[in-house]
CSV table of C-alpha atoms and ligand atoms in Angstrom, one decimal:
chain,number,residue,atom,x,y,z
A,1,MET,CA,30.4,5.8,-40.2
A,2,PRO,CA,30.2,2.7,-38.0
A,3,LEU,CA,29.0,2.7,-34.4
A,4,ASP,CA,31.5,4.4,-32.1
A,5,PRO,CA,30.8,3.5,-28.5
A,6,LYS,CA,33.9,5.5,-27.4
A,7,ARG,CA,32.3,8.6,-28.7
A,8,THR,CA,29.3,7.9,-26.4
A,9,VAL,CA,31.6,7.9,-23.4
A,10,ALA,CA,33.4,11.1,-24.6
A,11,GLU,CA,30.0,12.8,-25.2
A,12,LEU,CA,28.7,11.8,-21.7
A,13,ARG,CA,31.9,13.4,-20.2
A,14,GLU,CA,31.3,16.5,-22.3
A,15,LEU,CA,27.7,16.7,-21.1
A,16,GLN,CA,28.9,16.3,-17.5
A,17,GLU,CA,31.4,19.1,-18.0
A,18,LEU,CA,28.7,21.4,-19.5
A,19,THR,CA,25.8,20.8,-17.1
A,20,GLY,CA,27.5,19.6,-13.9
A,21,ASN,CA,29.6,21.1,-11.2
A,22,ALA,CA,31.8,19.8,-8.2
A,23,ASP,CA,28.6,18.5,-6.6
A,24,GLY,CA,27.4,16.5,-9.6
A,25,ALA,CA,24.9,16.8,-12.4
A,26,GLN,CA,22.5,19.7,-12.3
A,27,ARG,CA,20.2,19.0,-15.1
A,28,VAL,CA,17.0,19.4,-13.1
A,29,ALA,CA,13.9,19.5,-15.4
A,30,TRP,CA,12.4,22.9,-16.2
A,31,THR,CA,15.7,24.8,-15.5
A,32,GLU,CA,18.1,26.6,-17.9
A,33,THR,CA,20.7,23.9,-17.4
A,34,TRP,CA,18.2,21.2,-18.6
A,35,VAL,CA,17.5,23.3,-21.7
A,36,GLU,CA,21.3,23.6,-22.2
A,37,ALA,CA,21.5,19.8,-22.2
A,38,GLN,CA,18.6,19.6,-24.7
A,39,ASP,CA,20.3,22.1,-27.0
A,40,TRP,CA,23.6,20.3,-26.7
A,41,MET,CA,22.0,17.0,-27.6
A,42,ALA,CA,20.3,18.6,-30.6
A,43,SER,CA,23.7,19.9,-31.8
A,44,LYS,CA,25.1,16.4,-31.8
A,45,LEU,CA,22.3,15.1,-34.0
A,46,GLY,CA,22.4,18.0,-36.5
A,47,GLY,CA,21.3,16.1,-39.6
A,48,ILE,CA,18.3,14.4,-38.0
A,49,ALA,CA,14.9,16.0,-37.7
A,50,MET,CA,14.1,17.1,-34.2
A,51,GLU,CA,10.9,18.4,-32.5
A,52,PHE,CA,9.4,18.9,-29.1
A,53,ASP,CA,6.0,17.6,-28.3
A,54,GLU,CA,3.3,19.2,-26.1
A,55,ALA,CA,4.9,17.8,-22.9
A,56,ARG,CA,8.4,19.0,-24.0
A,57,ASN,CA,9.6,15.5,-24.8
A,58,GLN,CA,12.4,15.9,-27.4
A,59,TRP,CA,12.1,13.6,-30.4
A,60,TRP,CA,14.4,12.8,-33.3
A,61,THR,CA,13.1,10.8,-36.3
A,62,VAL,CA,14.7,8.8,-39.0
A,63,PRO,CA,11.8,8.0,-41.3
A,64,GLY,CA,11.7,4.4,-42.6
A,65,GLU,CA,9.9,2.5,-45.4
A,66,SER,CA,7.0,1.9,-42.9
A,67,GLU,CA,5.4,4.3,-40.4
A,68,ARG,CA,5.6,1.6,-37.7
A,69,THR,CA,8.2,2.8,-35.3
A,70,LEU,CA,10.9,1.6,-33.0
A,71,VAL,CA,11.3,4.1,-30.2
A,72,ILE,CA,14.5,4.3,-28.1
A,73,GLY,CA,14.2,6.5,-25.0
A,74,GLY,CA,15.9,8.0,-22.0
A,75,HIS,CA,15.9,11.3,-20.0
A,76,LEU,CA,18.4,14.1,-19.9
A,77,ASP,CA,17.1,15.5,-16.6
A,78,SER,CA,18.8,14.6,-13.4
A,79,VAL,CA,18.2,15.1,-9.7
A,80,PRO,CA,20.2,18.0,-8.1
A,81,ASN,CA,23.7,16.8,-7.4
A,82,GLY,CA,23.0,13.7,-9.5
A,83,GLY,CA,25.2,11.3,-11.4
A,84,TRP,CA,26.6,11.6,-14.9
A,85,LEU,CA,24.8,8.5,-16.3
A,86,ASP,CA,21.3,8.2,-14.9
A,87,GLY,CA,19.1,8.9,-17.9
A,88,ALA,CA,21.7,10.6,-20.0
A,89,LEU,CA,23.4,7.3,-20.9
A,90,ASN,CA,20.2,6.1,-22.6
A,91,VAL,CA,19.8,9.3,-24.7
A,92,VAL,CA,23.4,9.6,-25.7
A,93,ALA,CA,23.8,5.9,-26.5
A,94,GLY,CA,20.5,6.1,-28.4
A,95,SER,CA,21.8,9.0,-30.4
A,96,GLU,CA,24.9,6.9,-31.4
A,97,VAL,CA,22.6,4.1,-32.6
A,98,LEU,CA,20.3,6.5,-34.4
A,99,ARG,CA,23.2,8.2,-36.2
A,100,ARG,CA,24.5,4.7,-37.3
A,101,ILE,CA,21.0,3.7,-38.6
A,102,ALA,CA,20.5,7.1,-40.4
A,103,GLU,CA,23.8,6.8,-42.2
A,104,GLN,CA,23.0,3.4,-43.5
A,105,GLY,CA,20.0,4.8,-45.6
A,106,THR,CA,16.3,4.3,-45.1
A,107,PRO,CA,15.5,1.6,-42.5
A,108,PRO,CA,12.6,-0.8,-43.1
A,109,VAL,CA,10.7,0.8,-40.2
A,110,THR,CA,10.8,4.3,-38.7
A,111,VAL,CA,13.3,4.8,-35.8
A,112,ARG,CA,12.9,7.6,-33.2
A,113,LEU,CA,14.9,8.7,-30.2
A,114,VAL,CA,13.1,10.4,-27.4
A,115,SER,CA,14.4,12.3,-24.4
A,116,TRP,CA,11.5,12.3,-21.9
A,117,ALA,CA,10.8,15.4,-20.0
A,118,ASP,CA,11.1,15.4,-16.2
A,119,GLU,CA,11.6,11.7,-15.5
A,120,GLU,CA,13.0,12.5,-12.0
A,121,GLY,CA,10.3,14.8,-10.7
A,122,ALA,CA,13.1,16.5,-8.7
A,123,ARG,CA,11.6,19.9,-8.6
A,124,PHE,CA,7.9,19.2,-8.1
A,125,GLY,CA,7.9,15.7,-6.7
A,126,ARG,CA,6.1,14.1,-9.7
A,127,SER,CA,8.2,11.6,-11.6
A,128,LEU,CA,7.7,10.4,-15.2
A,129,PHE,CA,6.0,13.6,-16.4
A,130,GLY,CA,6.7,13.4,-20.1
A,131,SER,CA,6.4,9.7,-20.5
A,132,SER,CA,3.1,9.5,-18.6
A,133,ALA,CA,1.7,12.4,-20.8
A,134,ALA,CA,2.7,10.5,-23.9
A,135,ALA,CA,1.5,7.1,-22.6
A,136,GLY,CA,-1.9,8.5,-21.7
A,137,SER,CA,-1.6,7.7,-18.0
A,138,MET,CA,-1.3,11.3,-16.6
A,139,ALA,CA,-4.5,11.3,-14.6
A,140,ASP,CA,-3.5,13.8,-12.0
A,141,GLN,CA,-3.5,17.1,-13.9
A,142,ASP,CA,-5.7,18.8,-11.3
A,143,GLU,CA,-3.3,17.8,-8.5
A,144,LEU,CA,-0.3,18.9,-10.7
A,145,ARG,CA,-1.9,22.3,-11.0
A,146,GLU,CA,-1.5,22.8,-7.2
A,147,ARG,CA,2.1,21.7,-7.0
A,148,LYS,CA,4.8,24.2,-6.1
A,149,ASP,CA,8.6,24.0,-5.9
A,150,ALA,CA,10.7,24.9,-2.9
A,151,ASP,CA,10.6,28.6,-4.0
A,152,GLY,CA,6.8,28.7,-4.3
A,153,THR,CA,6.7,28.6,-8.1
A,154,SER,CA,3.8,26.6,-9.3
A,155,LEU,CA,4.2,23.7,-11.7
A,156,PRO,CA,2.0,25.3,-14.4
A,157,ASP,CA,4.0,28.5,-14.3
A,158,ALA,CA,7.4,26.7,-14.4
A,159,ILE,CA,6.4,24.5,-17.4
A,160,SER,CA,4.8,27.3,-19.3
A,161,ALA,CA,8.1,29.2,-19.1
A,162,HIS,CA,9.3,26.2,-21.3
A,163,GLY,CA,6.3,26.4,-23.6
A,164,VAL,CA,4.2,23.6,-22.0
A,165,ASP,CA,0.5,24.1,-21.3
A,166,LEU,CA,-0.5,21.6,-18.6
A,167,ASP,CA,-3.9,21.2,-20.2
A,168,ARG,CA,-2.4,20.3,-23.5
A,169,ALA,CA,0.5,18.1,-22.3
A,170,THR,CA,-1.5,14.9,-22.8
A,171,ASP,CA,-1.7,15.7,-26.5
A,172,ALA,CA,1.8,14.2,-26.6
A,173,ARG,CA,-0.1,10.9,-26.8
A,174,SER,CA,-0.1,11.1,-30.6
A,175,GLU,CA,3.7,10.6,-30.6
A,176,LEU,CA,3.3,7.0,-29.6
A,177,GLU,CA,0.5,6.2,-32.1
A,178,ASN,CA,2.8,4.3,-34.5
A,179,ALA,CA,5.2,2.9,-31.8
A,180,ALA,CA,5.6,-0.8,-32.3
A,181,ALA,CA,8.4,-1.4,-29.7
A,182,TYR,CA,10.3,0.6,-27.1
A,183,LEU,CA,13.9,0.1,-25.9
A,184,GLU,CA,15.6,1.7,-23.0
A,185,LEU,CA,19.2,1.3,-21.8
A,186,HIS,CA,19.8,2.4,-18.2
A,187,ILE,CA,22.4,2.0,-15.4
A,188,GLU,CA,21.2,-0.6,-12.9
A,189,GLN,CA,21.4,1.7,-9.9
A,190,GLY,CA,21.8,-1.3,-7.7
A,191,PRO,CA,24.4,-3.9,-6.8
A,192,VAL,CA,23.2,-7.1,-8.5
A,193,LEU,CA,25.2,-7.2,-11.7
A,194,GLU,CA,28.4,-6.0,-10.0
A,195,GLY,CA,27.9,-8.8,-7.4
A,196,MET,CA,27.7,-11.3,-10.3
A,197,ASP,CA,30.6,-9.7,-12.1
A,198,LEU,CA,28.5,-9.2,-15.2
A,199,PRO,CA,28.4,-6.0,-17.3
A,200,LEU,CA,24.9,-6.3,-18.7
A,201,GLY,CA,21.5,-7.7,-17.9
A,202,VAL,CA,17.9,-7.8,-19.3
A,203,VAL,CA,15.2,-6.3,-17.3
A,204,LEU,CA,12.1,-8.4,-16.8
A,205,GLY,CA,9.9,-5.6,-15.7
A,206,THR,CA,9.4,-3.2,-12.8
A,207,PHE,CA,8.3,-4.2,-9.4
A,208,GLY,CA,4.7,-3.7,-8.2
A,209,VAL,CA,4.6,-1.7,-5.0
A,210,GLU,CA,2.3,-1.8,-2.0
A,211,ARG,CA,2.9,1.1,0.4
A,212,HIS,CA,0.9,1.3,3.7
A,213,GLN,CA,0.9,3.3,6.9
A,214,ILE,CA,0.4,0.9,9.8
A,215,THR,CA,-0.5,2.4,13.2
A,216,PHE,CA,-0.2,0.5,16.4
A,217,ARG,CA,-2.1,2.0,19.3
A,218,GLY,CA,-1.4,1.1,23.0
A,219,GLN,CA,-1.5,3.2,26.1
A,220,ALA,CA,1.0,5.8,27.3
A,221,ALA,CA,2.0,5.0,30.9
A,222,HIS,CA,4.8,6.0,33.3
A,223,ALA,CA,8.1,4.4,32.6
A,224,GLY,CA,8.9,4.0,36.2
A,225,SER,CA,5.6,2.9,37.7
A,226,THR,CA,4.2,0.5,35.0
A,227,PRO,CA,5.2,-3.1,35.5
A,228,MET,CA,6.6,-4.8,32.3
A,229,ASP,CA,3.8,-7.3,32.1
A,230,GLN,CA,1.1,-4.7,32.3
A,231,ARG,CA,2.2,-2.5,29.4
A,232,ARG,CA,0.4,-1.8,26.2
A,233,ASP,CA,3.5,-0.9,24.3
A,234,ALA,CA,2.8,0.0,20.6
A,235,LEU,CA,6.5,0.0,19.7
A,236,ALA,CA,7.0,-3.5,21.0
A,237,ALA,CA,4.4,-4.7,18.4
A,238,ALA,CA,5.9,-2.5,15.7
A,239,GLY,CA,9.4,-3.8,16.4
A,240,LEU,CA,8.2,-7.4,16.0
A,241,LEU,CA,6.7,-6.5,12.6
A,242,ALA,CA,9.9,-4.7,11.6
A,243,LEU,CA,11.8,-8.0,12.0
A,244,GLU,CA,9.1,-10.3,10.6
A,245,ILE,CA,9.2,-8.5,7.2
A,246,TYR,CA,12.6,-10.1,6.6
A,247,ASP,CA,10.9,-13.6,6.6
A,248,ILE,CA,8.0,-12.3,4.6
A,249,ALA,CA,10.2,-10.9,1.9
A,250,GLU,CA,12.3,-14.1,1.8
A,251,ARG,CA,9.2,-16.3,1.5
A,252,GLY,CA,7.6,-14.0,-1.2
A,253,GLU,CA,10.9,-13.5,-3.1
A,254,GLY,CA,10.4,-9.8,-2.9
A,255,VAL,CA,11.6,-6.9,-0.8
A,256,CYS,CA,10.0,-5.2,2.2
A,257,THR,CA,11.2,-2.0,3.9
A,258,MET,CA,9.9,-0.4,7.1
A,259,GLY,CA,11.3,3.0,6.3
A,260,SER,CA,9.9,5.0,9.1
A,261,VAL,CA,8.5,4.5,12.6
A,262,VAL,CA,7.2,7.6,14.5
A,263,THR,CA,6.5,7.1,18.2
A,264,LYS,CA,4.2,9.2,20.4
A,265,PRO,CA,4.5,10.6,22.9
A,266,GLY,CA,8.1,10.0,22.0
A,267,ILE,CA,9.7,10.8,25.4
A,268,VAL,CA,12.0,8.5,27.4
A,269,THR,CA,9.7,8.5,30.4
A,270,SER,CA,6.6,7.0,28.8
A,271,VAL,CA,5.6,3.7,27.3
A,272,VAL,CA,4.9,4.3,23.5
A,273,GLU,CA,1.2,4.9,22.9
A,274,THR,CA,1.2,5.1,19.1
A,275,ALA,CA,3.8,3.8,16.6
A,276,GLU,CA,3.1,4.9,13.1
A,277,CYS,CA,5.0,2.8,10.6
A,278,LEU,CA,5.5,3.1,6.9
A,279,LEU,CA,5.9,-0.2,5.1
A,280,ASP,CA,7.0,-0.5,1.4
A,281,GLN,CA,6.6,-4.0,-0.2
A,282,ARG,CA,7.7,-4.8,-3.8
A,283,ASN,CA,7.5,-7.8,-6.0
A,284,LEU,CA,7.6,-8.5,-9.8
A,285,ASP,CA,4.7,-11.0,-9.3
A,286,ALA,CA,1.3,-9.6,-8.6
A,287,ASP,CA,0.1,-12.7,-6.6
A,288,LYS,CA,3.3,-12.9,-4.6
A,289,LEU,CA,2.9,-9.1,-3.8
A,290,ALA,CA,-0.6,-9.7,-2.6
A,291,SER,CA,0.5,-12.7,-0.4
A,292,MET,CA,3.3,-10.5,1.1
A,293,LEU,CA,0.8,-7.9,2.0
A,294,GLU,CA,-1.6,-10.5,3.5
A,295,ALA,CA,1.3,-12.0,5.5
A,296,ALA,CA,2.3,-8.6,6.8
A,297,LYS,CA,-1.3,-7.9,7.8
A,298,SER,CA,-1.8,-11.2,9.7
A,299,ALA,CA,1.6,-10.8,11.4
A,300,ALA,CA,0.7,-7.3,12.5
A,301,SER,CA,-2.6,-8.5,14.0
A,302,LYS,CA,-0.9,-11.4,15.8
A,303,PHE,CA,1.8,-9.1,17.3
A,304,ALA,CA,-0.9,-6.5,18.2
A,305,GLU,CA,-2.9,-9.2,20.1
A,306,GLU,CA,0.2,-10.5,21.8
A,307,ARG,CA,1.1,-7.0,23.0
A,308,ASN,CA,-2.5,-6.0,23.8
A,309,VAL,CA,-2.5,-3.0,21.4
A,310,GLU,CA,-4.7,-2.2,18.4
A,311,VAL,CA,-3.5,-2.0,14.8
A,312,GLU,CA,-4.9,-0.1,11.8
A,313,TRP,CA,-3.8,-0.2,8.1
A,314,GLU,CA,-4.1,2.6,5.6
A,315,ARG,CA,-2.9,2.3,1.9
A,316,VAL,CA,-0.6,5.2,1.0
A,317,TRP,CA,0.1,4.2,-2.6
A,318,ASN,CA,0.3,1.2,-4.8
A,319,ILE,CA,1.1,0.2,-8.4
A,320,GLU,CA,0.9,-3.1,-10.2
A,321,PRO,CA,4.0,-4.9,-11.4
A,322,ILE,CA,4.8,-4.1,-15.1
A,323,LEU,CA,6.2,-7.0,-17.1
A,324,PHE,CA,8.2,-6.3,-20.2
A,325,ASP,CA,7.6,-8.1,-23.5
A,326,ASN,CA,8.7,-11.8,-23.6
A,327,GLU,CA,9.9,-11.7,-27.3
A,328,LEU,CA,11.9,-8.5,-26.7
A,329,ILE,CA,13.4,-10.0,-23.6
A,330,GLU,CA,14.7,-12.9,-25.8
A,331,LEU,CA,16.1,-10.4,-28.3
A,332,ALA,CA,17.8,-8.4,-25.6
A,333,ASP,CA,19.3,-11.6,-24.1
A,334,GLU,CA,20.7,-12.6,-27.5
A,335,SER,CA,22.1,-9.1,-28.1
A,336,ILE,CA,23.8,-9.1,-24.6
A,337,ARG,CA,25.3,-12.6,-25.1
A,338,GLU,CA,26.7,-11.5,-28.4
A,339,VAL,CA,28.6,-8.6,-27.0
A,340,ALA,CA,29.3,-9.7,-23.4
A,341,GLY,CA,29.2,-13.5,-23.5
A,342,THR,CA,26.8,-13.9,-20.6
A,343,SER,CA,23.4,-12.3,-19.9
A,344,HIS,CA,21.3,-12.2,-16.7
A,345,ARG,CA,17.6,-11.5,-16.2
A,346,LEU,CA,16.6,-9.2,-13.3
A,347,PRO,CA,13.7,-7.1,-12.2
A,348,SER,CA,13.9,-3.3,-11.7
A,349,GLY,CA,13.3,-1.8,-8.3
A,350,PRO,CA,13.0,1.8,-9.5
A,351,LEU,CA,10.3,2.8,-11.9
A,352,HIS,CA,11.4,4.1,-15.3
A,353,ASP,CA,9.8,5.8,-18.4
A,354,ALA,CA,9.8,2.3,-19.9
A,355,ALA,CA,7.2,1.3,-17.4
A,356,GLU,CA,4.8,4.0,-18.6
A,357,VAL,CA,5.4,3.1,-22.2
A,358,SER,CA,4.8,-0.6,-21.4
A,359,ARG,CA,1.6,0.2,-19.5
A,360,ALA,CA,0.4,1.9,-22.7
A,361,GLY,CA,0.5,-1.5,-24.4
A,362,ILE,CA,3.7,-1.0,-26.4
A,363,PRO,CA,6.1,-4.0,-26.4
A,364,THR,CA,9.0,-2.8,-24.2
A,365,VAL,CA,12.3,-4.0,-22.8
A,366,MET,CA,15.1,-2.5,-20.9
A,367,VAL,CA,18.8,-3.3,-20.7
A,368,PHE,CA,20.8,-2.6,-17.5
A,369,VAL,CA,24.5,-1.9,-17.4
A,370,GLN,CA,26.4,-2.5,-14.2
A,371,SER,CA,26.6,0.3,-11.6
A,372,LEU,CA,29.7,0.5,-9.5
A,373,ARG,CA,28.9,0.1,-5.8
A,374,GLY,CA,25.3,0.2,-6.8
A,375,LEU,CA,25.2,3.9,-6.3
A,376,SER,CA,23.0,6.4,-8.1
A,377,HIS,CA,21.4,9.8,-7.5
A,378,THR,CA,24.8,11.0,-6.3
A,379,LYS,CA,27.9,12.4,-7.9
A,380,LEU,CA,29.6,9.1,-6.9
A,381,GLU,CA,27.5,7.2,-9.5
A,382,ASP,CA,29.8,5.5,-11.9
A,383,THR,CA,30.2,2.6,-14.4
A,384,LYS,CA,33.4,1.3,-16.0
A,385,GLU,CA,34.0,2.8,-19.4
A,386,ALA,CA,34.5,-0.6,-20.9
A,387,HIS,CA,31.0,-1.6,-19.7
A,388,LEU,CA,29.5,1.6,-21.0
A,389,GLU,CA,31.0,0.8,-24.4
A,390,LEU,CA,29.5,-2.7,-24.3
A,391,SER,CA,26.1,-1.3,-23.4
A,392,VAL,CA,26.1,0.9,-26.5
A,393,GLN,CA,27.0,-2.2,-28.6
A,394,ALA,CA,24.2,-4.2,-27.0
A,395,LEU,CA,21.7,-1.5,-27.6
A,396,ASP,CA,22.8,-1.2,-31.2
A,397,ARG,CA,22.4,-5.0,-31.8
A,398,LEU,CA,19.1,-5.0,-30.0
A,399,ALA,CA,17.9,-2.0,-32.1
A,400,ASP,CA,18.7,-4.0,-35.3
A,401,ARG,CA,17.0,-7.1,-34.1
A,402,THR,CA,13.9,-5.1,-33.0
A,403,VAL,CA,13.7,-3.3,-36.4
A,404,GLU,CA,13.6,-6.8,-38.1
A,405,TRP,CA,11.1,-8.0,-35.5
A,406,ILE,CA,8.8,-5.1,-36.2
A,407,ALA,CA,9.2,-5.5,-39.9
A,408,SER,CA,8.4,-9.2,-39.8
A,409,ARG,CA,5.1,-8.8,-37.8
B,501,ZN,ZN1,16.8,7.3,-14.8
């Protein structure tokens, strides 16, 4: 049977019907609805060998002439009240490609489809569970042991109800031993492709992130009796920085967000004594990310001095940019141009399972399909059916090219 992209769209609608409600998709990892989605996917790939690994990643395998393996991946779990495409598109489109390859006989290299466990981290606040276990980058097992969901159920208890032993989850590493390339199709979850009127794009990598808490400290003083030129107003310095980051982002060709400012004492009759700001900076280029951080630090010091307040920085979290494989980026570009005429290269703001696989040293690339209105993690998330069909075709062409690429190396 040839590739049938319309079937992918129909199956995605079927999955939405089965595991969603009026508020959206409800396939939260480590719940019965998630298991229902996994069983449903297994029923669609009846003839192909399926297994779960130690982290409950779900694998289908079409053995090839060589053990070297092309892996296509996505995730069936969703956030609560999520969209019908985030994650599921990659798995269902991947199943269409896998079926097509299996029906053509033994491929030159092994081809596997994986549905990663708990990409979203919706229940326990820890994203990329399954892919980090398989990639060997799950370094926080002790911390995970302490995690609880909103009902007080611990993470180890919740996952053991699904047959996963936290201490053994990283044994999933063996699954990627023969992996020679990794492909992931995903909705963009942003407005770039729609703005350019393009259905598909190649992802260059995922942004590096620097996240800091910046605390400006001045002096609380009476709002009535303190002259304007004698104030040590922490919010005045914070406000200048909140505007300056627009220039910093533009110069660094990245993005900066001051997502939170908490002021104390936080009453209308006092000058602000402390302003605690959270700053998130992202860039695909490690050097530019470092310069953006330096620029923010020197601007903060300058504004603090101008306003006669003190400033302190504390790193909350950071991650390096993860760049995808140049040769696979070329192959993805060719595949997209073949089915859609034009391609575009763009970075990914969100992290994806592909970032974990890439960090493990496996050549990786992602393809994005346009998201309508750039919306995701809501039931309003949507993509035109014609674009979804093109994305399945592009993934299919890319899979063929990558099989050849692996075989020729
Ligand atoms: Zn996703």
